[in-house]
mmCIF file of C-alpha atoms and ligand atoms in Angstrom:
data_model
loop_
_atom_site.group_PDB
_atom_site.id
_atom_site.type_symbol
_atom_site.label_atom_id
_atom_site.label_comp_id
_atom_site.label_asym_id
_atom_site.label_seq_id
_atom_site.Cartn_x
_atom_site.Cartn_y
_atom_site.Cartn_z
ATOM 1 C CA UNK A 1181 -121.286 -74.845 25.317
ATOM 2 C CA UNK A 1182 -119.297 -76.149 27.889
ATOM 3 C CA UNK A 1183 -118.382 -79.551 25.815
ATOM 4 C CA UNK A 1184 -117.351 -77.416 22.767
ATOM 5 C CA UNK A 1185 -114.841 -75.530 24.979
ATOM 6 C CA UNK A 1186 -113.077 -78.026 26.409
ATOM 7 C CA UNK A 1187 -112.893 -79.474 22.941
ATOM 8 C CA UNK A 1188 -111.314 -77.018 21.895
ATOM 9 C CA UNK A 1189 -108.866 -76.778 24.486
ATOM 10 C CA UNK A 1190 -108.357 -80.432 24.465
ATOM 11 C CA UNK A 1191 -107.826 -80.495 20.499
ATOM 12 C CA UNK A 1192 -105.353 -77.026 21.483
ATOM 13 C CA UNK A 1193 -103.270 -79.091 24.160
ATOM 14 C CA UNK A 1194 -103.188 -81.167 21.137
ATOM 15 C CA UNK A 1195 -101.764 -79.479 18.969
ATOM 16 C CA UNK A 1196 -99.069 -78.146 21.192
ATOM 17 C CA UNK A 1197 -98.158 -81.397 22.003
ATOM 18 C CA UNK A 1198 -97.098 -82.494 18.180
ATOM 19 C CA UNK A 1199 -95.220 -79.350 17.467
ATOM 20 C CA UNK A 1200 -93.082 -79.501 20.180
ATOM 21 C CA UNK A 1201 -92.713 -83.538 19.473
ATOM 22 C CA UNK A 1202 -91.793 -81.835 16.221
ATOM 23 C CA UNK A 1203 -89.432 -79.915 17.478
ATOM 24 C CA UNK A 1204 -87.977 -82.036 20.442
ATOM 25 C CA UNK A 1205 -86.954 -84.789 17.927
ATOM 26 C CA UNK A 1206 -85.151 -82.145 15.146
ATOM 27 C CA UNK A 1207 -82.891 -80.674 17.788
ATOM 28 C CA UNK A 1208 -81.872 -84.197 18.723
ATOM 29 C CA UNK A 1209 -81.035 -84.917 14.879
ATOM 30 C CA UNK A 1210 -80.452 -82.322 12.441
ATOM 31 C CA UNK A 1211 -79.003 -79.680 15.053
ATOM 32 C CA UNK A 1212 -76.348 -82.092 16.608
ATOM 33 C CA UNK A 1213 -73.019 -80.838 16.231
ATOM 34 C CA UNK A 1214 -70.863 -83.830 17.000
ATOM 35 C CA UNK A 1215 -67.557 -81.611 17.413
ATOM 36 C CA UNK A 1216 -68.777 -78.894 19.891
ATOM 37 C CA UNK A 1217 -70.388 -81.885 22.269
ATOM 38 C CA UNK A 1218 -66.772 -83.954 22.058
ATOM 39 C CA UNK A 1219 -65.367 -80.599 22.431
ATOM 40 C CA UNK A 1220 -67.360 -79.870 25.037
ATOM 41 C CA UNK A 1221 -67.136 -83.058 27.227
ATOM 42 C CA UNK A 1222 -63.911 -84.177 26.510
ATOM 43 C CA UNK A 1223 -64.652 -87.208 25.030
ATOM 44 C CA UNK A 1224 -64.837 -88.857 21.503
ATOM 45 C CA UNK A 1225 -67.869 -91.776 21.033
ATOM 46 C CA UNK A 1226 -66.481 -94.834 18.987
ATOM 47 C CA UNK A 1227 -68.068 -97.675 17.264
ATOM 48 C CA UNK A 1228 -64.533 -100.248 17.227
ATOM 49 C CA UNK A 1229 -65.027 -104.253 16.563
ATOM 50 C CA UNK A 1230 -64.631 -106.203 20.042
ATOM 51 C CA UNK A 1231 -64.035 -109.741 18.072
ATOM 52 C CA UNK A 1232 -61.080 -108.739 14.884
ATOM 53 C CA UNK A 1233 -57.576 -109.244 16.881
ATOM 54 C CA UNK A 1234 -55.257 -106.974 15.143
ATOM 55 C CA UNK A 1235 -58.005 -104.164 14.798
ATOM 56 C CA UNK A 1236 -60.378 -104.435 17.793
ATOM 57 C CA UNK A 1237 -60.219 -107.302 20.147
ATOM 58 C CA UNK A 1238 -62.093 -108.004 23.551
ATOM 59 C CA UNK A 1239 -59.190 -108.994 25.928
ATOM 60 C CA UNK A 1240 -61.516 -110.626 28.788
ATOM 61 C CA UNK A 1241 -58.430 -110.408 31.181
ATOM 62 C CA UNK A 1242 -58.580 -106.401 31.723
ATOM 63 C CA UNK A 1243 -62.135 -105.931 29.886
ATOM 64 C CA UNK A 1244 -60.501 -103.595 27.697
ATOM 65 C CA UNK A 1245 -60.627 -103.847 23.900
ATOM 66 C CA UNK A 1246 -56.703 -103.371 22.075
ATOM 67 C CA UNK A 1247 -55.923 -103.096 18.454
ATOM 68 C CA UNK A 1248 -54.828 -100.766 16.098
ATOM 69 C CA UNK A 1249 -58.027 -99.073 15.601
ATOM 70 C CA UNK A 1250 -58.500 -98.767 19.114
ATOM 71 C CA UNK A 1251 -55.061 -97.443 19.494
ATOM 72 C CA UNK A 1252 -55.220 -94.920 16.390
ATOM 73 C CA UNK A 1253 -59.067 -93.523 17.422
ATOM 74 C CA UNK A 1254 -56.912 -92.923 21.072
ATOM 75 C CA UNK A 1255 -54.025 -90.660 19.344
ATOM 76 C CA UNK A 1256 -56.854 -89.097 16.608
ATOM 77 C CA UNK A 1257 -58.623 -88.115 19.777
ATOM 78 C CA UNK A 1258 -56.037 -86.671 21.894
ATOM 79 C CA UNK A 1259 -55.235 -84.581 18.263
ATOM 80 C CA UNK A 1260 -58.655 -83.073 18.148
ATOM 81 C CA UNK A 1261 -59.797 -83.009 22.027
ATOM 82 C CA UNK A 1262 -55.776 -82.216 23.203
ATOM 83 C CA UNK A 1263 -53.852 -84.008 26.224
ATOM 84 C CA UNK A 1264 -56.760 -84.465 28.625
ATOM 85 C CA UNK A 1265 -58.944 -86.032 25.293
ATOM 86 C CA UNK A 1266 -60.391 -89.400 26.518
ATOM 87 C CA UNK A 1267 -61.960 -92.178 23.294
ATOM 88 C CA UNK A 1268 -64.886 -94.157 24.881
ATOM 89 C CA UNK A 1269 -65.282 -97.686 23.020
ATOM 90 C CA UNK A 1270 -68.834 -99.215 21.962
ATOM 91 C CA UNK A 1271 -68.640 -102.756 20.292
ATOM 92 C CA UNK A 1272 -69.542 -102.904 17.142
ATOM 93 C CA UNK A 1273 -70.058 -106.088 14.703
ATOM 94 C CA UNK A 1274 -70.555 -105.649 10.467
ATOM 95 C CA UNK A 1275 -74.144 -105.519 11.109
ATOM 96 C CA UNK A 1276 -74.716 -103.150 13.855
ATOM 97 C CA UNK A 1277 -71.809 -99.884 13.045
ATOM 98 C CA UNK A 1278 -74.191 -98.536 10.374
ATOM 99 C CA UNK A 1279 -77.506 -98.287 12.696
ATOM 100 C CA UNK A 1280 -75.651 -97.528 15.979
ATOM 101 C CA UNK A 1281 -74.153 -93.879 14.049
ATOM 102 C CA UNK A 1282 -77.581 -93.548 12.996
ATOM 103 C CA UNK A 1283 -78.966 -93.821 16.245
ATOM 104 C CA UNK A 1284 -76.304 -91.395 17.530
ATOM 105 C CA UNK A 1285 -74.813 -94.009 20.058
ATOM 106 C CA UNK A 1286 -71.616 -93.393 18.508
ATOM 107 C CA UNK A 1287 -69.941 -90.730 17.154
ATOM 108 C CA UNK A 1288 -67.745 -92.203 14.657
ATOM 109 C CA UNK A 1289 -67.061 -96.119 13.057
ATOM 110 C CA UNK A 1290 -63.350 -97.199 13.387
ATOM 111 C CA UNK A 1291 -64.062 -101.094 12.282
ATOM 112 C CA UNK A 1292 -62.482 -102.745 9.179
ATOM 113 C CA UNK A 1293 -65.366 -100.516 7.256
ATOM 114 C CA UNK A 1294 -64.679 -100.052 3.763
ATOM 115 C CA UNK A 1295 -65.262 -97.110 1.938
ATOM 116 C CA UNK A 1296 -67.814 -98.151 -0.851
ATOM 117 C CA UNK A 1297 -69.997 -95.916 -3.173
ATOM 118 C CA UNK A 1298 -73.068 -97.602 -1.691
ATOM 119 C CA UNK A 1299 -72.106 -96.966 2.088
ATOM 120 C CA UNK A 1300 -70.939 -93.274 1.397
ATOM 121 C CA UNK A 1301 -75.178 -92.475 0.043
ATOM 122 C CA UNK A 1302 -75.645 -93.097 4.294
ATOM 123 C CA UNK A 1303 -72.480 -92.007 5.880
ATOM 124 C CA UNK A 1304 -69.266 -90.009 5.279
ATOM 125 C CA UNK A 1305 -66.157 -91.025 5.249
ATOM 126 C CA UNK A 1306 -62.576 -90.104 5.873
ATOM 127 C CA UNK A 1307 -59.642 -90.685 3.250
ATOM 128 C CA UNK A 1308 -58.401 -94.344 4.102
ATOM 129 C CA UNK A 1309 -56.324 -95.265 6.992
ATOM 130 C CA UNK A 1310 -55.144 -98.621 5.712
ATOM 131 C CA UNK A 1311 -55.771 -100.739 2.594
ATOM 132 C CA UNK A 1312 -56.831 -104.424 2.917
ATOM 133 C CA UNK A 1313 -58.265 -106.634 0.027
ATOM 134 C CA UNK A 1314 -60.495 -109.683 0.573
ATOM 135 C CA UNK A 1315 -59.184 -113.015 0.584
ATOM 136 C CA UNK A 1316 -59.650 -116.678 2.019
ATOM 137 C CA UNK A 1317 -58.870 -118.668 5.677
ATOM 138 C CA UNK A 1318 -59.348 -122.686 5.248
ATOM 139 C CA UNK A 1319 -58.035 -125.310 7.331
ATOM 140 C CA UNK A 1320 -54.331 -126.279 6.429
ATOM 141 C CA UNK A 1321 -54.082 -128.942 3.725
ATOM 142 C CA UNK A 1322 -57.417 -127.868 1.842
ATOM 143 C CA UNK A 1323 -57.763 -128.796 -1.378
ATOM 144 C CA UNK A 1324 -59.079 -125.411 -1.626
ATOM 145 C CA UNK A 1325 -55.681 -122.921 -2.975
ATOM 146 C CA UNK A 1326 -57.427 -119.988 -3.980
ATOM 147 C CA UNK A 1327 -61.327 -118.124 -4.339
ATOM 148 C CA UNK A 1328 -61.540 -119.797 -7.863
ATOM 149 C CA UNK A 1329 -61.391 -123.287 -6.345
ATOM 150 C CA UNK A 1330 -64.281 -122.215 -4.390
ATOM 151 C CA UNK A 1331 -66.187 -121.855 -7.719
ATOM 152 C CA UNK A 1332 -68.433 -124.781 -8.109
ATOM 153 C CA UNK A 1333 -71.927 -126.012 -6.431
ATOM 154 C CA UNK A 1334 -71.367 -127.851 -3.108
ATOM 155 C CA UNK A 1335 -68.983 -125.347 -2.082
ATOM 156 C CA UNK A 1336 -69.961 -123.627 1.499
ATOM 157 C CA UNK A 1337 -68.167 -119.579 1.929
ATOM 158 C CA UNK A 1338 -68.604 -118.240 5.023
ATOM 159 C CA UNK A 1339 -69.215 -114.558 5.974
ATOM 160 C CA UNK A 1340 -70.587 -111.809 8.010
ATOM 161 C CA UNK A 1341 -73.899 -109.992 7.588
ATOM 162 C CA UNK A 1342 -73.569 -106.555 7.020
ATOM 163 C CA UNK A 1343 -69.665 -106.978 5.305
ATOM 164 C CA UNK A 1344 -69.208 -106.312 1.507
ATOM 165 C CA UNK A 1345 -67.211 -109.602 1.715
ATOM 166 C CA UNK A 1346 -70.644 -111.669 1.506
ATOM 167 C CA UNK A 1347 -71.334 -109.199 -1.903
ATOM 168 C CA UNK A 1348 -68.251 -109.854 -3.485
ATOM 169 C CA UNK A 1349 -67.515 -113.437 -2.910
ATOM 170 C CA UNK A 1350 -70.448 -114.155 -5.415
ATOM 171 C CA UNK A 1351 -68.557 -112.196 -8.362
ATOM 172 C CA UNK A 1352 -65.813 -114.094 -7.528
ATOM 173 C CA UNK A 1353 -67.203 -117.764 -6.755
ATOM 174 C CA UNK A 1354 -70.909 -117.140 -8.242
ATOM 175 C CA UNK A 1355 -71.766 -121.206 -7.891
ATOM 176 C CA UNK A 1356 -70.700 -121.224 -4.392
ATOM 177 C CA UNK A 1357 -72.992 -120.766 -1.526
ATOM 178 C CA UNK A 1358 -72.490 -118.151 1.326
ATOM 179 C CA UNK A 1359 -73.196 -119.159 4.589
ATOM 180 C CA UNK A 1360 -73.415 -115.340 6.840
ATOM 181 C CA UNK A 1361 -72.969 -115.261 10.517
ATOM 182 C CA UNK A 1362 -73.201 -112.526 13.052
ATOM 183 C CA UNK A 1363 -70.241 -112.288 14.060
ATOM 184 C CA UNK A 1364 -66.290 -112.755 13.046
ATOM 185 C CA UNK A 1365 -65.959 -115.022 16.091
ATOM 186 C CA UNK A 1366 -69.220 -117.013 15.182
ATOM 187 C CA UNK A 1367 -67.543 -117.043 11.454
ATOM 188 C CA UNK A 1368 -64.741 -118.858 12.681
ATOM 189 C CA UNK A 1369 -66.336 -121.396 15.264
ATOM 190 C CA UNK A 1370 -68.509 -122.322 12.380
ATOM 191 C CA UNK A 1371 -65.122 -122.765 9.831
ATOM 192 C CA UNK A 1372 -63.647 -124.819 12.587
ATOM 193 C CA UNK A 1373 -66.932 -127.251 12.849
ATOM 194 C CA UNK A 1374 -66.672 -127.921 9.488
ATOM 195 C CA UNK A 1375 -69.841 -126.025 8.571
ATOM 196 C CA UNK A 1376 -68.299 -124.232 5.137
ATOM 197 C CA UNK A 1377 -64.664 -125.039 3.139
ATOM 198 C CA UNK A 1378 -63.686 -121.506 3.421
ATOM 199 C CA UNK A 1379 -64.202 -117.988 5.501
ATOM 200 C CA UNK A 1380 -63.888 -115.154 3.475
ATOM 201 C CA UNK A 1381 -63.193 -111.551 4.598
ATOM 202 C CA UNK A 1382 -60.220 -109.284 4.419
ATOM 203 C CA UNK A 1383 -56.908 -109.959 4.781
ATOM 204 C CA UNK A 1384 -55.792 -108.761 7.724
ATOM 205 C CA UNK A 1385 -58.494 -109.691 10.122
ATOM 206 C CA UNK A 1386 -57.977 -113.573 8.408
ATOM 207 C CA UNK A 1387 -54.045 -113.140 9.593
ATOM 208 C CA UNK A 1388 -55.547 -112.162 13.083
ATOM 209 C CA UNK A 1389 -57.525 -115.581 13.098
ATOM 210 C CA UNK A 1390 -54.520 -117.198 11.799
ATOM 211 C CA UNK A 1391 -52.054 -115.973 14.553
ATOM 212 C CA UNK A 1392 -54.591 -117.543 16.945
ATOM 213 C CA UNK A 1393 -55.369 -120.825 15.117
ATOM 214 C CA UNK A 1394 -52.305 -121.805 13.556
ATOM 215 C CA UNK A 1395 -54.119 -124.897 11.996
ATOM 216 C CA UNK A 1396 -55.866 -122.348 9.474
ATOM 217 C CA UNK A 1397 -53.600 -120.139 7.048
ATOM 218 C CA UNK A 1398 -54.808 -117.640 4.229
ATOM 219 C CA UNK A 1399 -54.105 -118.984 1.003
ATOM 220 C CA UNK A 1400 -54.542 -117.448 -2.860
ATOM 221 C CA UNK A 1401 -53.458 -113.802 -1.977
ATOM 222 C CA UNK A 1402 -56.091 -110.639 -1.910
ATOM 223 C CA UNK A 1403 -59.053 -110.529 -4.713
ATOM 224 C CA UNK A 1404 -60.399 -107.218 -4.271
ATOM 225 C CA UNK A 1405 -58.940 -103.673 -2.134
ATOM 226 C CA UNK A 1406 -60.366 -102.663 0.475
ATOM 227 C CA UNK A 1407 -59.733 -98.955 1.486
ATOM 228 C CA UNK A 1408 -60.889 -98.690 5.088
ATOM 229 C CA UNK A 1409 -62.405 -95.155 6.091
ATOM 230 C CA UNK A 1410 -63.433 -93.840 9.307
ATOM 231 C CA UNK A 1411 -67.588 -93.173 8.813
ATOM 232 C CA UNK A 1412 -69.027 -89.841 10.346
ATOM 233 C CA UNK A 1413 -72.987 -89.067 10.322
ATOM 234 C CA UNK A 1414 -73.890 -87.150 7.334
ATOM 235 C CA UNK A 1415 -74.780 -83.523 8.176
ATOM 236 C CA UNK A 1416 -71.451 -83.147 10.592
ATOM 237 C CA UNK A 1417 -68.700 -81.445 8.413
ATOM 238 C CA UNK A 1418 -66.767 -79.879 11.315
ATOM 239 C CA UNK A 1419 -66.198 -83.606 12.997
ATOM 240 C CA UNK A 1420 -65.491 -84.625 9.592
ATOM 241 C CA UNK A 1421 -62.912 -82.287 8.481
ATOM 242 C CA UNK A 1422 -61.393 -82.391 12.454
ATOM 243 C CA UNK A 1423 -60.937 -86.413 11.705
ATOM 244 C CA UNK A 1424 -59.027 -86.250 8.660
ATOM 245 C CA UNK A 1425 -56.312 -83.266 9.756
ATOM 246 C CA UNK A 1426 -56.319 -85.215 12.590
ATOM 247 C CA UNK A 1427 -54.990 -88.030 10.460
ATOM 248 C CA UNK A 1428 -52.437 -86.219 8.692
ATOM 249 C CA UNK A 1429 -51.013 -85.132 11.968
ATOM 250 C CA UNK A 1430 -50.922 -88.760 13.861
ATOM 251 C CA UNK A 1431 -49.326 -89.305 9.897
ATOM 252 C CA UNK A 1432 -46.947 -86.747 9.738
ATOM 253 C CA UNK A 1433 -45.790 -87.026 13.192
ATOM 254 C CA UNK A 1434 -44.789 -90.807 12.624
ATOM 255 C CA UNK A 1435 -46.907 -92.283 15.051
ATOM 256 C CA UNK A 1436 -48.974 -93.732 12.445
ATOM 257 C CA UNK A 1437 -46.319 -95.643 11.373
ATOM 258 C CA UNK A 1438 -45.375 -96.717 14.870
ATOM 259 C CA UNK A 1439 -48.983 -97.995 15.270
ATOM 260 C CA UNK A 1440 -48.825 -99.972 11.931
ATOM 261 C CA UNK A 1441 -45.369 -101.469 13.105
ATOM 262 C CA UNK A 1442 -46.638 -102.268 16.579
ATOM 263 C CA UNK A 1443 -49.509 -104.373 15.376
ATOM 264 C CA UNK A 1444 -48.188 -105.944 12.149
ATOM 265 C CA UNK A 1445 -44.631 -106.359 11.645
ATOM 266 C CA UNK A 1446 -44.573 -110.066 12.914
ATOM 267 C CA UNK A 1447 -47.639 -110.873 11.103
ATOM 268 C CA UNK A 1448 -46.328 -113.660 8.868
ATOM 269 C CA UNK A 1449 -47.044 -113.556 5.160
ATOM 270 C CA UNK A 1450 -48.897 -110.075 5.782
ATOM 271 C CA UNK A 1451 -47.578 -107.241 3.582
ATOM 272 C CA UNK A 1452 -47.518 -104.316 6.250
ATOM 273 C CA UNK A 1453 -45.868 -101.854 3.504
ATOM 274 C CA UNK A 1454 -48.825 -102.706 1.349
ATOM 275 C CA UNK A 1455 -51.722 -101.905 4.033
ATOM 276 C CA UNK A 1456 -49.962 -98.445 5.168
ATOM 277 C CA UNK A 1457 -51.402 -95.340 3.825
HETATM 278 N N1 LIG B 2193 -63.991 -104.409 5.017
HETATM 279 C C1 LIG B 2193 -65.130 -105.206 4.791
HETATM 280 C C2 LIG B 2193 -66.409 -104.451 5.073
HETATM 281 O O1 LIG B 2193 -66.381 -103.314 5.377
HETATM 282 C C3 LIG B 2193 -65.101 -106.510 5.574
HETATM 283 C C4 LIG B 2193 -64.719 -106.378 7.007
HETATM 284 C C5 LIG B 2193 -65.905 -106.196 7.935
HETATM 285 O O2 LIG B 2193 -66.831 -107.012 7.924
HETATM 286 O O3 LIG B 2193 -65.891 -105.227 8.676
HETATM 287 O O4 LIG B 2193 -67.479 -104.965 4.969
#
């Protein structure tokens, strides 16, 4: 008799133990509200690129990370949070933004990320902030002028897991082979060993790698467009609808356009008109 009782009570503890697991793990999730906790501690969570100069770069002097994503997700969160509003910065590659909102490490993905049919299914995203369009970066004096040169077997692209660049370069160059690395910096290292003819992702982050290697240039103008959107969990309207009035603001205000200035007026060959919203 004894036995069957403290079955019992071992198969009740058990029980109690899996609905409050149950529980435990939907108040993490569903019940989040991403604007309330920002609102709450001050402080905005984003997922920014560490290795894109122009957008997000690493600068190992101050360990800070500058670009105009990083200085647009600073005046979007003073706009939402007010004066005392302080943007914490997570690295993020191609790969990793989409898991690491998932995960709830960050609260929102400022990094080159398009807005594609495919992504919003997973995320939400804002209206666009700035429109790029995929192109090329090969070594000066290539043979290689544009993505249709790159059509033919033997040819090496190289790309970034987790970018739509590595999708559409084979609509463009189908006989080609891509070549993806992990990283934008790991992209260009392998460009600069020789390891592919041509690195292929949008234009503005190529004019970033140009400014810093002036032995590459981007050649063959922009193949595709690029809208980039800033990419919210699913399920958190309020942050959502904060973000974009938030953008209209920083827009209407003319700070926006500072920002675009700032970063890409002496950009040679890059049409800044073209990439502001
Ligand atoms: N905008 C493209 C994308 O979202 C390429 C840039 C990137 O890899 O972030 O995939």
């Amino acid at each position: 008799m004894k036995k069957i009782l403290s079955k019992i009570g071992l198969m009740i503890a058990l029980l109690v133990m899996v609905v409050s697991l149950g529980a435990c793990s939907k108040s993490s999730g569903a019940k989040r509200d991403v604007l309330k906790e920002d609102q709450q501690s001050k402080t905005i969570t984003w997922g920014v690129k560490a290795d894109t100069k122009l957008f997000g770069l690493m600068d190992v002097k101050d360990n800070q990370i500058k670009g105009f994503e990083v200085d647009l997700a600073k005046a979007l969160t003073k706009q939402i949070i007010g004066k005392k509003g302080k943007a914490r910065f997570i690295q993020v590659t191609s790969q990793t933004r989409m898991p690491l909102l998932a995960n709830g490490n960050i609260d929102a993905i400022m990094a080159t990320m398009t807005i594609t049919p495919q992504r919003a299914k997973q995320v939400d995203f804002t209206r666009s902030y700035f429109d790029a369009g995929q192109a090329i970066l090969v070594k000066n004096g290539s043979p290689i002028k544009n993505v249709r040169d790159l059509n033919h077997k033997g040819a090496v692209v190289l790309g970034v897991v987790g970018s739509n660049s590595v999708q559409n370069i084979k609509k463009f160059a189908p006989k080609a082979r891509v070549l993806q690395l992990s990283d934008y910096s790991q992209a260009l290292t392998a460009l600069k060993s020789g390891q592919g003819d041509a690195l292929t992702t949008d234009n503005g982050i190529l004019y970033g790698m140009s400014i810093e290697n002036p032995g590459y240039s981007v050649v063959g103008g922009t193949f595709t467009n690029e809208p980039y959107g800033i990419a919210t969990a699913k399920g958190q309207r309020p942050f959502h609808n904060a973000l974009n009035h938030a953008l209209t603001k920083v827009e209407d205000s003319g700070q926006y356009n500072k920002l675009i200035y700032k970063w890409f007026h002496n950009v040679r060959g890059f049409d800044m008109k073209g990439a502001e919203r």
